[in-house]
PDB file of C-alpha atoms in Angstrom:
ATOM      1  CA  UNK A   1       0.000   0.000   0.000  1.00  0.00           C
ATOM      2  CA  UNK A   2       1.266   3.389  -0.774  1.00  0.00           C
ATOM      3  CA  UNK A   3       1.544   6.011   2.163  1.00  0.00           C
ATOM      4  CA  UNK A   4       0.406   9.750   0.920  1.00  0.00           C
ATOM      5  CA  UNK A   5       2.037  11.839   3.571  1.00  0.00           C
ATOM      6  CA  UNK A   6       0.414  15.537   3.985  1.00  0.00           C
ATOM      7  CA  UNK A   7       2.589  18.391   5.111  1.00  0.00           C
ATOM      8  CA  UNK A   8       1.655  20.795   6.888  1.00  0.00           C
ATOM      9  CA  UNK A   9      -1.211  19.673   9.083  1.00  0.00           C
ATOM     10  CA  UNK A  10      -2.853  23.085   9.341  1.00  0.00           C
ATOM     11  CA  UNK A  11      -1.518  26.079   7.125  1.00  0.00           C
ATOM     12  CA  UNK A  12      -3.174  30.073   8.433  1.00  0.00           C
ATOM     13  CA  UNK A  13      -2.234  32.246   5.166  1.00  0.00           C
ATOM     14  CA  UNK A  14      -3.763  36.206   4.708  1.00  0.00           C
ATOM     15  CA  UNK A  15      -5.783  36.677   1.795  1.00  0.00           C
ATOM     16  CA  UNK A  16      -4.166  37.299  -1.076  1.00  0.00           C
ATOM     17  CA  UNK A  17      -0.601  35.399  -0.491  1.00  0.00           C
ATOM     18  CA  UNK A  18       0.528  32.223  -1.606  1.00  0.00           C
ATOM     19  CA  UNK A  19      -0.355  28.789   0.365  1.00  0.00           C
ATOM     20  CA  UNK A  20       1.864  25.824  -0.256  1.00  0.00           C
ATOM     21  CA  UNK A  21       0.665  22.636   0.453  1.00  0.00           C
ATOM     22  CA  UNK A  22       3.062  19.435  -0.073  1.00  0.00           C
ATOM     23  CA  UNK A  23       1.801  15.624  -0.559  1.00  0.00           C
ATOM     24  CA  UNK A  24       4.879  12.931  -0.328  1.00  0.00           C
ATOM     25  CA  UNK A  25       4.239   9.367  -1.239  1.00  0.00           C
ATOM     26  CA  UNK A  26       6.019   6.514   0.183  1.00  0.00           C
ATOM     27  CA  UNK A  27       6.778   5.202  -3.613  1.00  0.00           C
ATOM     28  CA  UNK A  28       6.697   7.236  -6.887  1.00  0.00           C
ATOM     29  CA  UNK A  29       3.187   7.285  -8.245  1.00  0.00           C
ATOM     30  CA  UNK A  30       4.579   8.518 -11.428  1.00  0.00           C
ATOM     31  CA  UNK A  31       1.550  11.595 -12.687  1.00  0.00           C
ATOM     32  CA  UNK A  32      -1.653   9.900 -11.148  1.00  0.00           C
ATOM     33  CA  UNK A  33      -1.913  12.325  -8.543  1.00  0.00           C
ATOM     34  CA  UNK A  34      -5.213  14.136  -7.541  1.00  0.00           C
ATOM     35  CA  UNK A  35      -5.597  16.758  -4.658  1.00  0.00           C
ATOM     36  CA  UNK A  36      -9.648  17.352  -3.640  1.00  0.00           C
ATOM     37  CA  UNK A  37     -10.826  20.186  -1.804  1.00  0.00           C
ATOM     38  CA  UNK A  38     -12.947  19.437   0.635  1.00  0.00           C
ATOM     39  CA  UNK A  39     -15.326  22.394   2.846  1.00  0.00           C
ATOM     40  CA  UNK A  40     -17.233  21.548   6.103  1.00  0.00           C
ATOM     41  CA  UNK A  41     -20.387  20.037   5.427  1.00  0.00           C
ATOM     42  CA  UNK A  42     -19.600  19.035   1.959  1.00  0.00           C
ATOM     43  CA  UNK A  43     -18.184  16.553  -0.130  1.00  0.00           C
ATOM     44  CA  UNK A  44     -14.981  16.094  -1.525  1.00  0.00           C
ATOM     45  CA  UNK A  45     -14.479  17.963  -5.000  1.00  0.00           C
ATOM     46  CA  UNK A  46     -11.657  17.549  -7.315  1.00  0.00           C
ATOM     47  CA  UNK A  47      -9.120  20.607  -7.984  1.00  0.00           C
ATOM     48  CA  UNK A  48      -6.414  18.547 -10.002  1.00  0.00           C
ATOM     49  CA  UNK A  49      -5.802  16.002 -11.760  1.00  0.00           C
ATOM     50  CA  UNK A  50      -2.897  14.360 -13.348  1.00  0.00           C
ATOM     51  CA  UNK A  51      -0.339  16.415 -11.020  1.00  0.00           C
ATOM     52  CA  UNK A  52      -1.159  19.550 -12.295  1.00  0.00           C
ATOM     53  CA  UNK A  53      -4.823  19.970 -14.453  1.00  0.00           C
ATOM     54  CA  UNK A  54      -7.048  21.860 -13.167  1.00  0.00           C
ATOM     55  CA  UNK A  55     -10.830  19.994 -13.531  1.00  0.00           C
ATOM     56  CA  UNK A  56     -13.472  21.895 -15.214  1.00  0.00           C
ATOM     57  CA  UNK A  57     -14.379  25.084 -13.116  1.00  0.00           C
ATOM     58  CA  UNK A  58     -11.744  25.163 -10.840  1.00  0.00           C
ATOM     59  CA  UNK A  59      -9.913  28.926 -10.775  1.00  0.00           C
ATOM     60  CA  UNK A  60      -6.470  29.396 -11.957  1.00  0.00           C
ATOM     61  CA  UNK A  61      -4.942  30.718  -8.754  1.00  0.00           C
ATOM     62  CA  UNK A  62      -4.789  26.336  -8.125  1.00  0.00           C
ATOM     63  CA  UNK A  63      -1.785  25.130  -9.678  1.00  0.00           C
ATOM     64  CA  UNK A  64      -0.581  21.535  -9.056  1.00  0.00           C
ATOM     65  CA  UNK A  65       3.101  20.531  -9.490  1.00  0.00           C
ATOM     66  CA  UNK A  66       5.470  17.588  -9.043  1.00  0.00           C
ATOM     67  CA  UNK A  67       6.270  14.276  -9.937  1.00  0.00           C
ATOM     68  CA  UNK A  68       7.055  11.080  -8.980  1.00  0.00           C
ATOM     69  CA  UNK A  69       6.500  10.898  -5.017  1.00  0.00           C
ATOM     70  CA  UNK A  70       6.918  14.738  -4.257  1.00  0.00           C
ATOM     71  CA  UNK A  71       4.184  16.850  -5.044  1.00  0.00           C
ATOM     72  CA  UNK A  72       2.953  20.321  -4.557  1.00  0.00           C
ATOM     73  CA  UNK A  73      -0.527  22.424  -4.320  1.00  0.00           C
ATOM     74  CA  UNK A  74      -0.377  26.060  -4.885  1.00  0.00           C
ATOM     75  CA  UNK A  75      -2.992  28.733  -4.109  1.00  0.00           C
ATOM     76  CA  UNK A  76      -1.673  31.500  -6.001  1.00  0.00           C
ATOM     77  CA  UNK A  77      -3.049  34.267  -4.129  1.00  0.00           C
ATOM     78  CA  UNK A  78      -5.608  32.994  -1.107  1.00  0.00           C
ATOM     79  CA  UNK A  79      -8.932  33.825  -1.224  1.00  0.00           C
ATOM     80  CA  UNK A  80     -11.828  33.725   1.579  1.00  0.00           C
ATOM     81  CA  UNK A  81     -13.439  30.876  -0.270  1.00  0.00           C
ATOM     82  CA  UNK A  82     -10.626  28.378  -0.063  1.00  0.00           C
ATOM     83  CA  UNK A  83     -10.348  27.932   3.372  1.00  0.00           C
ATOM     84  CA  UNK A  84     -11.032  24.143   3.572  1.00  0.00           C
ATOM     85  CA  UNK A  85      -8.926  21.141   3.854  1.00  0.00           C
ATOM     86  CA  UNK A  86      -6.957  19.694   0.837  1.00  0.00           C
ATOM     87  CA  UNK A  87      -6.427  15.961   0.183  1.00  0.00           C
ATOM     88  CA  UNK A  88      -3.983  14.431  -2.282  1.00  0.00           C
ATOM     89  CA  UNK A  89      -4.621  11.162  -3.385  1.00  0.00           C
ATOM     90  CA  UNK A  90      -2.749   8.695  -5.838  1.00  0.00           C
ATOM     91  CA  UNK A  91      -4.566   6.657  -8.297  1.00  0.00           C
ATOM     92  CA  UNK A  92      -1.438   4.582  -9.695  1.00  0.00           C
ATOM     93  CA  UNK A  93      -1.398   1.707  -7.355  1.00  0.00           C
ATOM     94  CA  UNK A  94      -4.172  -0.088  -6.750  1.00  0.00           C
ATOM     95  CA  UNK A  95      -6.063  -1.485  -4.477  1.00  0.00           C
ATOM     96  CA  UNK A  96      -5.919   0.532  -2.307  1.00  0.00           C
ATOM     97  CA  UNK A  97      -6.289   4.123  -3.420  1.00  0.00           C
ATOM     98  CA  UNK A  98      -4.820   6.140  -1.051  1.00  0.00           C
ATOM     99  CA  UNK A  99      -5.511   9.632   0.266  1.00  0.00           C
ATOM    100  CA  UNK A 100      -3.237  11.805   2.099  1.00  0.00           C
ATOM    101  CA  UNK A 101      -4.278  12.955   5.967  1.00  0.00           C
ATOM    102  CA  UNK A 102      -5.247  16.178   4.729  1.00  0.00           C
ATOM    103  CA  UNK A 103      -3.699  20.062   5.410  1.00  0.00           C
ATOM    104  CA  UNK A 104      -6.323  22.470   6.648  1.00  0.00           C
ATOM    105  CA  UNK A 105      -5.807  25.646   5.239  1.00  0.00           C
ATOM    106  CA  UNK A 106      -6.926  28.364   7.203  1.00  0.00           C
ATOM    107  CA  UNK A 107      -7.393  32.350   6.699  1.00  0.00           C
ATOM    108  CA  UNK A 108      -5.655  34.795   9.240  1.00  0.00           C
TER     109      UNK A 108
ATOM    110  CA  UNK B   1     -25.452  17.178 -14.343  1.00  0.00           C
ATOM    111  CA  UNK B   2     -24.006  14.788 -12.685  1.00  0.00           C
ATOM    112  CA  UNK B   3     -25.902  13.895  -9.604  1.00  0.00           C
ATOM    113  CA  UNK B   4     -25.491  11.043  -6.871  1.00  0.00           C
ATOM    114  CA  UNK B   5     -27.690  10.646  -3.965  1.00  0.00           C
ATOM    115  CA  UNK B   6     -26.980   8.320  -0.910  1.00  0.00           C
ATOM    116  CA  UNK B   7     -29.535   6.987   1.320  1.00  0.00           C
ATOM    117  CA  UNK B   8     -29.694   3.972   3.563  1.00  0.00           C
ATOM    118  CA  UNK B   9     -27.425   5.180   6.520  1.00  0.00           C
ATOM    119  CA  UNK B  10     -28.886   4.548  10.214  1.00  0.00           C
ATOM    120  CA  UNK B  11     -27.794   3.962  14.215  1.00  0.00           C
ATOM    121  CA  UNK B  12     -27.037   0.466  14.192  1.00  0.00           C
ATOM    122  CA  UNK B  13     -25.437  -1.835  16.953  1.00  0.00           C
ATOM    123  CA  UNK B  14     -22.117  -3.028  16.844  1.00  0.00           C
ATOM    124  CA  UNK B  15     -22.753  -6.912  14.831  1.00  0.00           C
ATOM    125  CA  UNK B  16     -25.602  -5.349  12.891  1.00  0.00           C
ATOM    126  CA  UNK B  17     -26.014  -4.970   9.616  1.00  0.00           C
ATOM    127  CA  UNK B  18     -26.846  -1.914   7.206  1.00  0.00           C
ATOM    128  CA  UNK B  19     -27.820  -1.276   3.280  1.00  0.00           C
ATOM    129  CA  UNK B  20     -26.232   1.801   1.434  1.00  0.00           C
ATOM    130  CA  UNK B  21     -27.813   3.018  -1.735  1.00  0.00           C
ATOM    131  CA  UNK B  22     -26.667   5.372  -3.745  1.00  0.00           C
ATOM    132  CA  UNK B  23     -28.986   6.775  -7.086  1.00  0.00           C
ATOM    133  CA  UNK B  24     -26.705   8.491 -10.151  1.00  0.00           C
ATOM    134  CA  UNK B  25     -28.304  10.710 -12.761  1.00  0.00           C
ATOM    135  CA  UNK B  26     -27.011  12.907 -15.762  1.00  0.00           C
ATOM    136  CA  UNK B  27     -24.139  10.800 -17.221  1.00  0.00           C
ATOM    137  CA  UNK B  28     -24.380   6.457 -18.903  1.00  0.00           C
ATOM    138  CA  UNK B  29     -24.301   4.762 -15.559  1.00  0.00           C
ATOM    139  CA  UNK B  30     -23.422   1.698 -17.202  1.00  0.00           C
ATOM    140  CA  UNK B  31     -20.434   2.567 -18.403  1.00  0.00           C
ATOM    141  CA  UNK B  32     -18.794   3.848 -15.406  1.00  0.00           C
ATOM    142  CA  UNK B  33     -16.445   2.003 -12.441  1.00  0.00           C
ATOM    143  CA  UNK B  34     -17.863   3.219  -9.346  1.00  0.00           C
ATOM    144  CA  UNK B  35     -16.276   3.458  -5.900  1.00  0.00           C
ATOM    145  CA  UNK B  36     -17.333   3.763  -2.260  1.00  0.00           C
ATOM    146  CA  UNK B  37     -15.276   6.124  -0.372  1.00  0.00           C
ATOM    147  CA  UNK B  38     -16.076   6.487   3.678  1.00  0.00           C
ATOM    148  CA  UNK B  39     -14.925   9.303   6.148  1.00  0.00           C
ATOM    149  CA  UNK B  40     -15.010   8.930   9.858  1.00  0.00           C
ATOM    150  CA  UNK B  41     -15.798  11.669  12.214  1.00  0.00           C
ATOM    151  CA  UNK B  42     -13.205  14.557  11.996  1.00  0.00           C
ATOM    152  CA  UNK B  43     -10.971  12.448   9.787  1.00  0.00           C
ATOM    153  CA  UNK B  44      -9.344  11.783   6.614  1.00  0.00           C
ATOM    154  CA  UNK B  45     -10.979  10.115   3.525  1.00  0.00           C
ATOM    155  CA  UNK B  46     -10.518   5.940   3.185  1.00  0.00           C
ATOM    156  CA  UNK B  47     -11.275   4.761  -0.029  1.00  0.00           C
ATOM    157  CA  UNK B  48     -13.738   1.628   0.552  1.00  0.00           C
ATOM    158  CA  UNK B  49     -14.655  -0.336  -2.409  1.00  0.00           C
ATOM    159  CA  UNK B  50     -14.936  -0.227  -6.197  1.00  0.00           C
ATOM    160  CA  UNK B  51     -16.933  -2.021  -8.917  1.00  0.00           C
ATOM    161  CA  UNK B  52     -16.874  -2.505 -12.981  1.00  0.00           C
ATOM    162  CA  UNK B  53     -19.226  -0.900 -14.881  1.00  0.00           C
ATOM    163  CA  UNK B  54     -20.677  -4.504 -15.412  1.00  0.00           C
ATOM    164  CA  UNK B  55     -20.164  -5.891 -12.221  1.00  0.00           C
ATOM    165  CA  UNK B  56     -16.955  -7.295 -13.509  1.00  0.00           C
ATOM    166  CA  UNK B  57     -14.723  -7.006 -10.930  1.00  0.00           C
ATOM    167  CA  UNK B  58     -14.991  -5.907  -6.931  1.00  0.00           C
ATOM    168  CA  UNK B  59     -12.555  -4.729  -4.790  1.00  0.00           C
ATOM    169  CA  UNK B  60     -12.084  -3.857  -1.031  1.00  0.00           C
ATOM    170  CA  UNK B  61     -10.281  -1.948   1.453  1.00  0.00           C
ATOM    171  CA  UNK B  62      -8.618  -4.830   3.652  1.00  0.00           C
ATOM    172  CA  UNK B  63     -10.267  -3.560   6.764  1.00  0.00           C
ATOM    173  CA  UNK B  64     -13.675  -4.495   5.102  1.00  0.00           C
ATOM    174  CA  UNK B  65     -13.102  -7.147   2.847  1.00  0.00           C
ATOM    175  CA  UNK B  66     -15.754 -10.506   3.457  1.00  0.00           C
ATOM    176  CA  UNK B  67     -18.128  -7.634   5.579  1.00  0.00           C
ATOM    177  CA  UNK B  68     -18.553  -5.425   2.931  1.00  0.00           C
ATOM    178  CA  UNK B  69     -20.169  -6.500  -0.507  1.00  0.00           C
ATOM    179  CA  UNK B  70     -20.676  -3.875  -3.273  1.00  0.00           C
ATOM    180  CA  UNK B  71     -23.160  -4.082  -6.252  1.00  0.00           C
ATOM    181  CA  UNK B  72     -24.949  -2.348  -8.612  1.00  0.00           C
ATOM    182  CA  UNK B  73     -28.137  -2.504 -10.729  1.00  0.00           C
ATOM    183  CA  UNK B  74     -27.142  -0.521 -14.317  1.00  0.00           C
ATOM    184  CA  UNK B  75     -31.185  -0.919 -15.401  1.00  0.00           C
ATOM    185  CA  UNK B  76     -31.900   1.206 -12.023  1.00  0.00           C
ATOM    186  CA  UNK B  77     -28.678   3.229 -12.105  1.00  0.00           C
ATOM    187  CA  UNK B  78     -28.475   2.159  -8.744  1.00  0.00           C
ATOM    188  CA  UNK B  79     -25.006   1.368  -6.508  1.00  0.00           C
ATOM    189  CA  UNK B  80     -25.291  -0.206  -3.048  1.00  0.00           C
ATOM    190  CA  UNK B  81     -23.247  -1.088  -0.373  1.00  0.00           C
ATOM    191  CA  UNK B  82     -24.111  -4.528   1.849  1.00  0.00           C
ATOM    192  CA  UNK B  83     -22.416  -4.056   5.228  1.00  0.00           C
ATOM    193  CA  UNK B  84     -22.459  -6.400   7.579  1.00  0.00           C
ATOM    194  CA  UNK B  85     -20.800  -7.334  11.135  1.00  0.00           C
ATOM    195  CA  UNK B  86     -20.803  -3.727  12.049  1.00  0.00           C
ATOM    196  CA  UNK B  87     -18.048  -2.416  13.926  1.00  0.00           C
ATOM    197  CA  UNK B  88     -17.649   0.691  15.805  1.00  0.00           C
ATOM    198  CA  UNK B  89     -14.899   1.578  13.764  1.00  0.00           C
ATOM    199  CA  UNK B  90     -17.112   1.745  11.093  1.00  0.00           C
ATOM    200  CA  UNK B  91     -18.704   4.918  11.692  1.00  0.00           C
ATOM    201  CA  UNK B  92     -18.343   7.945   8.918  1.00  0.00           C
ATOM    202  CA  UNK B  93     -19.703   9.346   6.480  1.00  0.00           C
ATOM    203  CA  UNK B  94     -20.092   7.032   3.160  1.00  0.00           C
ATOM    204  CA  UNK B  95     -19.937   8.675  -0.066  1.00  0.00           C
ATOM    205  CA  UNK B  96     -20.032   7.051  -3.657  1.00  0.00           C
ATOM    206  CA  UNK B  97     -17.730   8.684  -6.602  1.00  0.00           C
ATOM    207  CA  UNK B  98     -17.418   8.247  -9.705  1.00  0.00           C
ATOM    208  CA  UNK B  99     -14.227   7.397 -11.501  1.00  0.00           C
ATOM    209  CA  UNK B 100     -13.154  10.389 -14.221  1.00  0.00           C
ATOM    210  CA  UNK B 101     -13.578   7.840 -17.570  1.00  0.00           C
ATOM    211  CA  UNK B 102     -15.917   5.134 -18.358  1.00  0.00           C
ATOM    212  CA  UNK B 103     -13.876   2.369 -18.191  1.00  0.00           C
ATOM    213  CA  UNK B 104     -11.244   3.731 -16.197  1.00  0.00           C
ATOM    214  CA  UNK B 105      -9.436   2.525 -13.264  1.00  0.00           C
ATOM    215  CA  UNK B 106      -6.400   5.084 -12.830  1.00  0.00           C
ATOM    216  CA  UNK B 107      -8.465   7.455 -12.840  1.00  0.00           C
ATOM    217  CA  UNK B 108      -9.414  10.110 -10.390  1.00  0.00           C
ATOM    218  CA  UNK B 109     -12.697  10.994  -8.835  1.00  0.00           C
ATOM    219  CA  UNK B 110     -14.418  13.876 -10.338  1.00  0.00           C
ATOM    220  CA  UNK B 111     -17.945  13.563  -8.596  1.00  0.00           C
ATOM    221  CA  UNK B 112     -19.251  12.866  -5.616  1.00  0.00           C
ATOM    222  CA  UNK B 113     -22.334  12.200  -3.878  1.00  0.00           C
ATOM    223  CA  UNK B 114     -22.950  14.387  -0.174  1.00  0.00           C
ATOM    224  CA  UNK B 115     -22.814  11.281   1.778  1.00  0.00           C
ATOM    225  CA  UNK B 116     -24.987   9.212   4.182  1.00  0.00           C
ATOM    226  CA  UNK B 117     -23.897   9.049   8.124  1.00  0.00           C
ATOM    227  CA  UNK B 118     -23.429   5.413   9.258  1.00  0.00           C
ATOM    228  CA  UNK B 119     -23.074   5.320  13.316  1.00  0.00           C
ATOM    229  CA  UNK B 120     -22.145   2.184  15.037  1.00  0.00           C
ATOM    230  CA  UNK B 121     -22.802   2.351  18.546  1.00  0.00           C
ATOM    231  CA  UNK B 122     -24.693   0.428  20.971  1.00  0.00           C
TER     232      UNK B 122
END
């Protein structure tokens, strides 16, 4: 089974800077790497796809970057909207898919 | 639009056992591999169980596998989940998702129902 480590656990960023969020997995995934947003209440959505396309809908300050086991979410310049928590997931190695623990990203 | 709807979750004692549904609309049912993906109370997402688009294949999350049976009725556009020998540990939320592509297994998840709460408590 392959291990999606999240880093950080919680990340407080003011509107309008950049919020990096790193995913890690224990053995290269090669590009099938998604990250989902995910706000309270709600169900998961996807933000990106493939390491780094954005799905249908989903604003361009969300870049995705990376490969192999080291990958990266940006939020290019934080808005109130995206507080929520962020999971990356891989989708090469399977079963199981596997989901990161998830970074909270909060608004100071 | 792509819609899923779960229903079927319940209080139920530990050893019990519980029937998920889930109803998709807007996209060819049939040709879709479809997942069940559960999330326990102020935790992370744990992928569950997936299924062909003809019932073709079934897989499960080891700490489910021979409680869990997954299934699907393509003429109802219909998923379900069979749980049995309830566990406390079992608790979340239970969403199902649909896989990107048709007949796609590396695929991501692009949509996804709001859930049904399963509790297991006695």
């Amino acid at each position: 089974e392959i291990v999606m480590t999240q880093s950080p656990a919680t990340l407080s960023v003011s509107p309008g800077e950049r919020a990096t969020l790193s995913c890690r997995a224990s053995q290269s995934v090669g590009t099938r790497l998604a990250w989902y947003q995910q706000k309270p209440g709600q169900a998961p959505r996807l933000l990106i796809y493939a390491v780094s396309t954005r799905a249908t809908g989903v604003p361009a300050r969300f870049s995705g970057s990376g490969s192999e086991a080291d990958f990266t979410l940006t939020i290019g310049s934080l808005q109130s909207e995206d507080s929520a928590v962020y999971y990356c997931q891989q989708y090469n190695n399977w079963p199981p898919w596997t989901f990161g623990q998830g970074t909270k990203v909060e608004i100071k | 639009e792509v819609h899923l709807v779960e229903s079927g979750g319940d209080l139920v004692k530990p050893g019990g056992s519980l029937r998920l549904s889930c109803a998709a609309s807007g996209f060819i049912f049939s040709d879709y591999n479809m997942n069940w993906v559960r999330q326990a109370p102020g935790k992370g997402l744990e992928w569950v169980s997936s299924i062909g688009s003809s019932s073709d294949y079934t897989s499960y999350a080891d700490s489910v596998k021979g409680r869990f049976t997954i299934s699907r009725d393509n003429a109802k556009n219909l998923l379900s989940l069979q749980m049995t020998s309830l566990r406390d540990d079992d608790t979340a939320v239970y969403y199902c998702a649909k896989y990107s592509r048709g007949s796609c297994l590396t695929c991501p998840l692009d949509f996804w129902g709001q859930g049904t709460l399963v509790t297991v408590s006695s």
